[in-house]
CSV table of C-alpha atoms in Angstrom, one decimal:
chain,number,residue,atom,x,y,z
A,1,UNK,CA,-72.4,43.1,86.9
A,2,UNK,CA,-74.6,41.6,89.6
A,3,UNK,CA,-77.4,39.6,87.9
A,4,UNK,CA,-80.1,41.8,89.4
A,5,UNK,CA,-78.3,45.1,88.9
A,6,UNK,CA,-80.3,46.2,85.9
A,7,UNK,CA,-81.2,49.6,84.6
A,8,UNK,CA,-84.8,50.5,84.4
A,9,UNK,CA,-84.8,50.2,80.6
A,10,UNK,CA,-83.4,46.6,80.9
A,11,UNK,CA,-85.9,45.8,83.6
A,12,UNK,CA,-88.8,47.1,81.5
A,13,UNK,CA,-87.6,45.0,78.6
A,14,UNK,CA,-87.2,41.8,80.6
A,15,UNK,CA,-90.5,42.2,82.4
A,16,UNK,CA,-92.3,42.6,79.1
A,17,UNK,CA,-90.8,39.5,77.5
A,18,UNK,CA,-92.9,36.5,76.8
A,19,UNK,CA,-91.4,33.1,77.6
A,20,UNK,CA,-91.0,32.4,73.9
A,21,UNK,CA,-89.1,35.5,73.4
A,22,UNK,CA,-87.0,35.1,76.5
A,23,UNK,CA,-86.2,31.5,75.9
A,24,UNK,CA,-83.8,32.4,73.1
A,25,UNK,CA,-82.2,35.1,75.2
A,26,UNK,CA,-79.8,34.7,78.1
A,27,UNK,CA,-80.7,33.1,81.5
A,28,UNK,CA,-81.3,36.5,83.1
A,29,UNK,CA,-84.1,37.1,80.6
A,30,UNK,CA,-85.7,33.7,81.3
A,31,UNK,CA,-85.5,34.2,85.0
A,32,UNK,CA,-87.2,37.6,84.7
A,33,UNK,CA,-89.9,36.1,82.5
A,34,UNK,CA,-90.6,33.3,85.1
A,35,UNK,CA,-91.0,35.8,88.0
A,36,UNK,CA,-94.5,36.2,89.4
A,37,UNK,CA,-95.9,39.6,88.7
A,38,UNK,CA,-98.2,40.0,91.8
A,39,UNK,CA,-98.6,38.8,95.4
A,40,UNK,CA,-101.4,36.6,94.2
A,41,UNK,CA,-99.1,34.8,91.8
A,42,UNK,CA,-96.4,34.4,94.5
A,43,UNK,CA,-96.1,30.8,95.8
A,44,UNK,CA,-94.9,30.2,99.4
A,45,UNK,CA,-93.7,32.7,102.0
A,46,UNK,CA,-97.2,32.9,103.3
A,47,UNK,CA,-96.5,35.0,106.4
A,48,UNK,CA,-94.4,37.6,104.5
A,49,UNK,CA,-96.9,37.7,101.7
A,50,UNK,CA,-99.8,38.4,104.1
A,51,UNK,CA,-97.9,41.0,106.0
A,52,UNK,CA,-96.6,42.8,102.9
A,53,UNK,CA,-100.1,42.8,101.4
A,54,UNK,CA,-101.4,44.6,104.4
A,55,UNK,CA,-98.7,47.2,104.3
A,56,UNK,CA,-99.3,47.9,100.6
A,57,UNK,CA,-103.1,48.0,100.9
A,58,UNK,CA,-102.9,50.5,103.7
A,59,UNK,CA,-100.5,52.7,101.7
A,60,UNK,CA,-102.9,52.6,98.7
A,61,UNK,CA,-105.8,53.6,100.9
A,62,UNK,CA,-103.8,56.5,102.3
A,63,UNK,CA,-102.5,57.4,98.8
A,64,UNK,CA,-99.0,57.5,100.1
A,65,UNK,CA,-95.8,55.7,99.4
A,66,UNK,CA,-95.4,52.5,101.5
A,67,UNK,CA,-92.9,52.4,104.4
A,68,UNK,CA,-89.4,51.3,103.6
A,69,UNK,CA,-89.1,47.5,103.3
A,70,UNK,CA,-86.1,45.3,104.3
A,71,UNK,CA,-86.0,41.8,102.9
A,72,UNK,CA,-83.5,39.3,104.3
A,73,UNK,CA,-82.8,35.6,103.7
A,74,UNK,CA,-80.5,33.3,101.7
A,75,UNK,CA,-79.9,33.9,98.0
A,76,UNK,CA,-82.5,32.8,95.4
A,77,UNK,CA,-85.7,33.0,97.6
A,78,UNK,CA,-87.3,35.9,95.8
A,79,UNK,CA,-86.1,39.2,97.3
A,80,UNK,CA,-85.7,40.8,93.9
A,81,UNK,CA,-89.0,39.4,92.8
A,82,UNK,CA,-90.8,40.9,95.8
A,83,UNK,CA,-89.2,44.3,95.1
A,84,UNK,CA,-90.7,44.1,91.6
A,85,UNK,CA,-94.0,43.0,93.0
A,86,UNK,CA,-94.1,45.9,95.4
A,87,UNK,CA,-93.6,48.4,92.5
A,88,UNK,CA,-96.2,46.6,90.4
A,89,UNK,CA,-98.7,46.5,93.2
A,90,UNK,CA,-98.3,50.3,93.8
A,91,UNK,CA,-98.2,51.0,90.0
A,92,UNK,CA,-94.9,52.8,90.6
A,93,UNK,CA,-91.6,52.8,88.6
A,94,UNK,CA,-88.8,50.6,89.9
A,95,UNK,CA,-85.1,51.5,90.0
A,96,UNK,CA,-82.6,48.8,90.8
A,97,UNK,CA,-79.1,49.0,92.0
A,98,UNK,CA,-76.8,47.1,94.4
A,99,UNK,CA,-74.8,48.0,97.6
A,100,UNK,CA,-71.4,47.3,96.1
A,101,UNK,CA,-72.2,49.7,93.2
A,102,UNK,CA,-72.7,52.6,95.7
A,103,UNK,CA,-69.1,53.3,96.7
A,104,UNK,CA,-69.4,57.0,97.5
A,105,UNK,CA,-72.0,59.2,99.0
A,106,UNK,CA,-72.1,61.1,95.7
A,107,UNK,CA,-73.3,57.9,93.9
A,108,UNK,CA,-76.2,57.6,96.3
A,109,UNK,CA,-77.0,61.3,96.0
A,110,UNK,CA,-77.2,61.0,92.2
A,111,UNK,CA,-79.6,58.1,92.4
A,112,UNK,CA,-81.8,59.6,95.1
A,113,UNK,CA,-82.0,63.1,93.4
A,114,UNK,CA,-83.3,61.4,90.2
A,115,UNK,CA,-86.2,59.6,91.9
A,116,UNK,CA,-89.8,60.7,91.2
A,117,UNK,CA,-92.6,60.7,93.8
A,118,UNK,CA,-93.8,57.3,94.8
A,119,UNK,CA,-90.9,55.5,93.0
A,120,UNK,CA,-89.5,52.3,94.4
A,121,UNK,CA,-85.7,52.1,94.9
A,122,UNK,CA,-84.4,48.5,95.3
A,123,UNK,CA,-80.9,48.1,96.7
A,124,UNK,CA,-79.6,44.5,96.6
A,125,UNK,CA,-77.0,43.4,99.1
A,126,UNK,CA,-77.6,46.7,101.0
A,127,UNK,CA,-75.2,45.6,103.8
A,128,UNK,CA,-72.3,46.1,101.3
A,129,UNK,CA,-72.9,49.8,100.8
A,130,UNK,CA,-70.1,52.2,101.7
A,131,UNK,CA,-70.3,53.8,105.2
A,132,UNK,CA,-70.5,57.4,103.9
A,133,UNK,CA,-73.4,56.4,101.6
A,134,UNK,CA,-75.1,54.6,104.4
A,135,UNK,CA,-75.0,57.6,106.6
A,136,UNK,CA,-76.5,59.7,103.9
A,137,UNK,CA,-79.2,57.2,103.5
A,138,UNK,CA,-80.3,57.7,107.1
A,139,UNK,CA,-81.5,61.2,106.4
A,140,UNK,CA,-83.0,60.3,103.1
A,141,UNK,CA,-85.1,57.5,104.6
A,142,UNK,CA,-86.3,59.5,107.5
A,143,UNK,CA,-86.7,63.1,106.3
A,144,UNK,CA,-86.6,62.6,102.5
A,145,UNK,CA,-83.6,65.0,102.2
A,146,UNK,CA,-79.9,64.7,101.4
A,147,UNK,CA,-77.2,67.1,102.2
A,148,UNK,CA,-74.6,67.5,99.5
A,149,UNK,CA,-71.3,68.9,100.6
A,150,UNK,CA,-69.6,71.3,98.2
A,151,UNK,CA,-65.9,72.1,98.6
A,152,UNK,CA,-63.4,70.9,101.2
A,153,UNK,CA,-62.1,72.1,104.5
A,154,UNK,CA,-63.3,75.3,106.3
A,155,UNK,CA,-65.0,76.5,103.1
A,156,UNK,CA,-67.1,73.4,102.6
A,157,UNK,CA,-70.8,74.1,102.3
A,158,UNK,CA,-73.7,71.6,102.8
A,159,UNK,CA,-76.5,72.1,100.4
A,160,UNK,CA,-79.8,70.4,101.4
A,161,UNK,CA,-81.8,68.8,98.6
A,162,UNK,CA,-85.4,67.8,99.2
A,163,UNK,CA,-86.5,64.4,97.9
A,164,UNK,CA,-89.9,63.3,96.8
A,165,UNK,CA,-91.5,60.6,99.0
A,166,UNK,CA,-90.2,57.2,97.8
A,167,UNK,CA,-90.0,53.6,99.1
A,168,UNK,CA,-86.6,52.0,99.7
A,169,UNK,CA,-86.6,48.2,99.4
A,170,UNK,CA,-83.4,46.8,100.7
A,171,UNK,CA,-82.3,43.2,100.3
A,172,UNK,CA,-79.6,41.4,102.3
A,173,UNK,CA,-78.3,37.9,102.7
A,174,UNK,CA,-76.6,38.9,105.9
A,175,UNK,CA,-78.9,40.9,108.0
A,176,UNK,CA,-76.5,40.8,111.0
A,177,UNK,CA,-74.1,43.0,109.1
A,178,UNK,CA,-76.6,45.9,108.9
A,179,UNK,CA,-76.0,48.6,111.5
A,180,UNK,CA,-78.8,49.1,113.9
A,181,UNK,CA,-79.6,52.7,112.9
A,182,UNK,CA,-80.1,51.6,109.3
A,183,UNK,CA,-82.2,48.5,110.2
A,184,UNK,CA,-84.4,50.5,112.5
A,185,UNK,CA,-85.4,53.0,109.7
A,186,UNK,CA,-87.2,50.3,107.8
A,187,UNK,CA,-90.9,50.3,108.5
A,188,UNK,CA,-91.3,46.6,107.6
A,189,UNK,CA,-88.8,43.8,107.8
A,190,UNK,CA,-89.5,40.4,106.2
A,191,UNK,CA,-87.4,37.3,106.5
A,192,UNK,CA,-87.7,34.8,103.7
A,193,UNK,CA,-87.4,31.2,104.7
A,194,UNK,CA,-86.3,28.2,102.6
A,195,UNK,CA,-89.2,26.7,100.7
A,196,UNK,CA,-90.7,23.3,101.6
A,197,UNK,CA,-90.9,20.7,98.8
A,198,UNK,CA,-94.6,21.1,98.3
A,199,UNK,CA,-94.3,24.8,97.5
A,200,UNK,CA,-91.3,24.1,95.2
A,201,UNK,CA,-93.3,21.5,93.3
A,202,UNK,CA,-95.9,24.2,92.6
A,203,UNK,CA,-93.2,26.5,91.5
A,204,UNK,CA,-91.7,23.9,89.2
A,205,UNK,CA,-95.1,23.1,87.7
A,206,UNK,CA,-95.9,26.8,87.1
A,207,UNK,CA,-92.5,27.3,85.5
A,208,UNK,CA,-92.9,24.2,83.3
A,209,UNK,CA,-96.2,25.5,82.1
A,210,UNK,CA,-94.7,28.9,81.2
A,211,UNK,CA,-91.8,27.1,79.4
A,212,UNK,CA,-94.1,24.7,77.7
A,213,UNK,CA,-92.5,21.7,79.3
A,214,UNK,CA,-94.4,18.4,79.6
A,215,UNK,CA,-93.9,17.5,83.3
A,216,UNK,CA,-95.6,14.8,85.3
A,217,UNK,CA,-96.1,14.9,89.1
A,218,UNK,CA,-93.2,12.5,89.9
A,219,UNK,CA,-90.8,14.6,87.7
A,220,UNK,CA,-91.8,17.8,89.5
A,221,UNK,CA,-91.3,16.1,92.9
A,222,UNK,CA,-87.8,14.9,91.9
A,223,UNK,CA,-86.7,18.3,90.8
A,224,UNK,CA,-88.2,20.0,93.8
A,225,UNK,CA,-86.5,17.6,96.2
A,226,UNK,CA,-83.1,18.4,94.8
A,227,UNK,CA,-83.5,22.2,94.7
A,228,UNK,CA,-82.2,23.0,98.2
A,229,UNK,CA,-85.4,24.8,99.2
A,230,UNK,CA,-84.6,27.6,96.7
A,231,UNK,CA,-86.9,28.6,93.7
A,232,UNK,CA,-84.0,30.0,91.7
A,233,UNK,CA,-82.3,26.6,91.8
A,234,UNK,CA,-85.5,24.8,91.1
A,235,UNK,CA,-86.0,26.9,87.9
A,236,UNK,CA,-82.4,26.3,86.8
A,237,UNK,CA,-82.6,22.6,87.3
A,238,UNK,CA,-85.9,22.5,85.5
A,239,UNK,CA,-84.3,24.1,82.4
A,240,UNK,CA,-81.4,21.6,82.5
A,241,UNK,CA,-83.8,18.6,82.9
A,242,UNK,CA,-85.9,20.0,80.0
A,243,UNK,CA,-82.7,20.0,77.8
A,244,UNK,CA,-82.0,16.4,78.8
A,245,UNK,CA,-85.6,15.3,78.1
A,246,UNK,CA,-85.5,17.1,74.7
A,247,UNK,CA,-82.2,15.4,73.6
A,248,UNK,CA,-82.2,12.1,75.4
A,249,UNK,CA,-85.9,11.3,75.8
A,250,UNK,CA,-89.2,12.1,74.2
A,251,UNK,CA,-89.5,15.6,75.7
A,252,UNK,CA,-91.6,14.5,78.7
A,253,UNK,CA,-90.0,15.0,82.1
A,254,UNK,CA,-90.7,11.9,84.2
A,255,UNK,CA,-89.1,10.9,87.5
A,256,UNK,CA,-86.7,8.7,85.7
A,257,UNK,CA,-85.7,11.4,83.2
A,258,UNK,CA,-85.3,13.9,86.0
A,259,UNK,CA,-83.1,11.5,88.0
A,260,UNK,CA,-80.8,10.7,85.0
A,261,UNK,CA,-80.5,14.4,84.1
A,262,UNK,CA,-79.7,15.6,87.6
A,263,UNK,CA,-77.3,12.8,88.1
A,264,UNK,CA,-75.5,13.9,84.9
A,265,UNK,CA,-75.3,17.4,86.3
A,266,UNK,CA,-73.9,16.1,89.6
A,267,UNK,CA,-76.9,17.0,91.8
A,268,UNK,CA,-77.5,14.2,94.2
A,269,UNK,CA,-81.0,13.3,95.7
A,270,UNK,CA,-80.6,15.7,98.6
A,271,UNK,CA,-79.5,18.6,96.4
A,272,UNK,CA,-75.8,18.3,97.2
A,273,UNK,CA,-73.6,19.3,94.2
A,274,UNK,CA,-70.0,18.6,93.3
A,275,UNK,CA,-68.5,21.2,95.7
A,276,UNK,CA,-70.7,20.0,98.6
A,277,UNK,CA,-69.7,16.4,98.1
A,278,UNK,CA,-66.0,17.4,97.6
A,279,UNK,CA,-66.1,19.2,101.0
A,280,UNK,CA,-67.7,16.3,102.8
A,281,UNK,CA,-65.4,13.8,101.1
A,282,UNK,CA,-62.2,15.7,102.0
A,283,UNK,CA,-63.5,16.2,105.6
A,284,UNK,CA,-64.3,12.5,106.1
A,285,UNK,CA,-61.7,10.7,104.0
A,286,UNK,CA,-58.6,13.0,104.3
A,287,UNK,CA,-59.1,14.5,107.8
A,288,UNK,CA,-61.0,11.7,109.6
A,289,UNK,CA,-64.1,13.9,110.1
A,290,UNK,CA,-62.3,16.9,111.6
A,291,UNK,CA,-61.9,19.2,113.2
A,292,UNK,CA,-60.1,21.0,110.4
A,293,UNK,CA,-59.6,24.7,109.6
A,294,UNK,CA,-61.6,26.3,106.8
A,295,UNK,CA,-58.4,27.4,105.0
A,296,UNK,CA,-57.0,23.8,105.0
A,297,UNK,CA,-60.3,22.4,103.9
A,298,UNK,CA,-60.5,24.9,101.0
A,299,UNK,CA,-57.0,24.0,99.8
A,300,UNK,CA,-58.0,20.3,99.9
A,301,UNK,CA,-61.0,20.8,97.6
A,302,UNK,CA,-59.1,23.3,95.3
A,303,UNK,CA,-61.4,26.3,95.9
A,304,UNK,CA,-61.1,29.7,97.5
A,305,UNK,CA,-61.9,30.0,101.2
A,306,UNK,CA,-64.7,32.4,100.5
A,307,UNK,CA,-66.3,29.9,98.0
A,308,UNK,CA,-66.4,27.1,100.5
A,309,UNK,CA,-67.5,29.3,103.4
A,310,UNK,CA,-70.3,31.2,101.5
A,311,UNK,CA,-71.4,28.7,98.9
A,312,UNK,CA,-71.0,25.2,100.3
A,313,UNK,CA,-71.0,25.6,104.1
A,314,UNK,CA,-74.4,27.2,104.7
A,315,UNK,CA,-76.4,24.4,103.0
A,316,UNK,CA,-74.2,21.7,104.6
A,317,UNK,CA,-74.8,23.2,108.1
A,318,UNK,CA,-78.5,23.5,107.5
A,319,UNK,CA,-78.7,20.0,106.2
A,320,UNK,CA,-77.0,18.6,109.3
A,321,UNK,CA,-73.8,17.3,107.5
A,322,UNK,CA,-71.3,19.7,108.9
A,323,UNK,CA,-70.7,21.6,112.2
A,324,UNK,CA,-68.7,24.7,112.9
A,325,UNK,CA,-66.8,24.3,116.2
A,326,UNK,CA,-64.2,26.5,118.0
A,327,UNK,CA,-61.5,24.0,116.8
A,328,UNK,CA,-62.7,23.9,113.1
A,329,UNK,CA,-65.2,22.1,110.9
A,330,UNK,CA,-66.5,18.7,111.9
A,331,UNK,CA,-68.4,16.2,109.8
A,332,UNK,CA,-71.5,14.8,111.6
A,333,UNK,CA,-72.6,11.2,111.5
A,334,UNK,CA,-75.1,12.1,108.8
A,335,UNK,CA,-72.2,13.1,106.5
A,336,UNK,CA,-70.5,9.8,106.9
A,337,UNK,CA,-73.7,7.9,106.3
A,338,UNK,CA,-74.5,10.0,103.2
A,339,UNK,CA,-71.1,9.1,101.7
A,340,UNK,CA,-71.7,5.4,102.6
A,341,UNK,CA,-68.9,5.4,105.1
A,342,UNK,CA,-69.0,3.9,108.6
A,343,UNK,CA,-69.0,6.5,111.4
A,344,UNK,CA,-65.7,6.1,113.3
A,345,UNK,CA,-66.1,5.7,117.1
A,346,UNK,CA,-62.8,7.4,118.0
A,347,UNK,CA,-63.2,10.8,116.3
A,348,UNK,CA,-64.9,14.0,117.3
A,349,UNK,CA,-67.4,13.5,114.5
A,350,UNK,CA,-69.0,10.6,116.4
A,351,UNK,CA,-70.0,12.9,119.3
A,352,UNK,CA,-72.0,15.2,117.0
A,353,UNK,CA,-75.7,14.9,116.6
A,354,UNK,CA,-78.2,17.0,114.7
A,355,UNK,CA,-79.2,18.7,117.9
A,356,UNK,CA,-75.6,19.6,118.8
A,357,UNK,CA,-75.1,20.9,115.3
A,358,UNK,CA,-78.0,23.4,115.6
A,359,UNK,CA,-77.0,24.4,119.1
A,360,UNK,CA,-73.4,25.2,117.8
A,361,UNK,CA,-74.6,26.9,114.6
């Protein structure tokens, strides 16, 4: 099951947990307990927060359900959290599902027909919903109606079912895969950006307070700097550093303790993990910096192509270590320098600068 694909009962349970109760539970419960519960508690994403606050306040004043909301951006930036906040701000129930779980139009019809007036429906990874369900969603979003087809062939009959006004919150990590007709039906679209280190420090400090972790400023900065601009990663690293401080130190997270803990978990000072470094090492040492095809590179690091392409590559490209070219993947000079290797003058890698990387990406 997707980590955010919870039933309403589970969501109510997790949202009501205190940290002390959640800490003994699984990671999903801890993550839920660390989530901010309102827009005022949300750190970062200033523009999206202000825009969304205006949309919700206007809906409250009109006493109507807010317009449908589309949230896009890399994983771990708070799309699910924002959906929960929207429901909380509107004092409305929240129902959560995911695009891959909706394989037939009937699945979507069953969900929509069970909604109550004003309810918020959150669909994670909405771009992965089946095409028949997607086409049914068009009518539901615009006219609050679905047509359920009974029977097959010439005797088939479409029965219209009216729906109460509701708010759809869709989340996607790949907004480009959403068809235009679906994207245009959202009244508000917010794109979540990677967090800067200062905001991540605030998030780490807030989470440390909730987890009752003693954390100094340098320790918070060290964790934030290795979190790849992502709050979910920052919270995960904080919990691992807390474990290290509890077992190997006096329980206080200092910069030195954080460094030793994150080095143990193979997270380097720039946030690169084992897979990232394996990709760069194979690209530079085995293939002379490239260009090399993604399939060959995946075999070299012993991972599936999709894992390298969807997990490692985006961060390496954003960080300026790797470039995608028509001929294959190429290591930039920054990649060679990060690995402590001299940049060869006779390879394609030497021609790549950070500006060229962004232009190509």
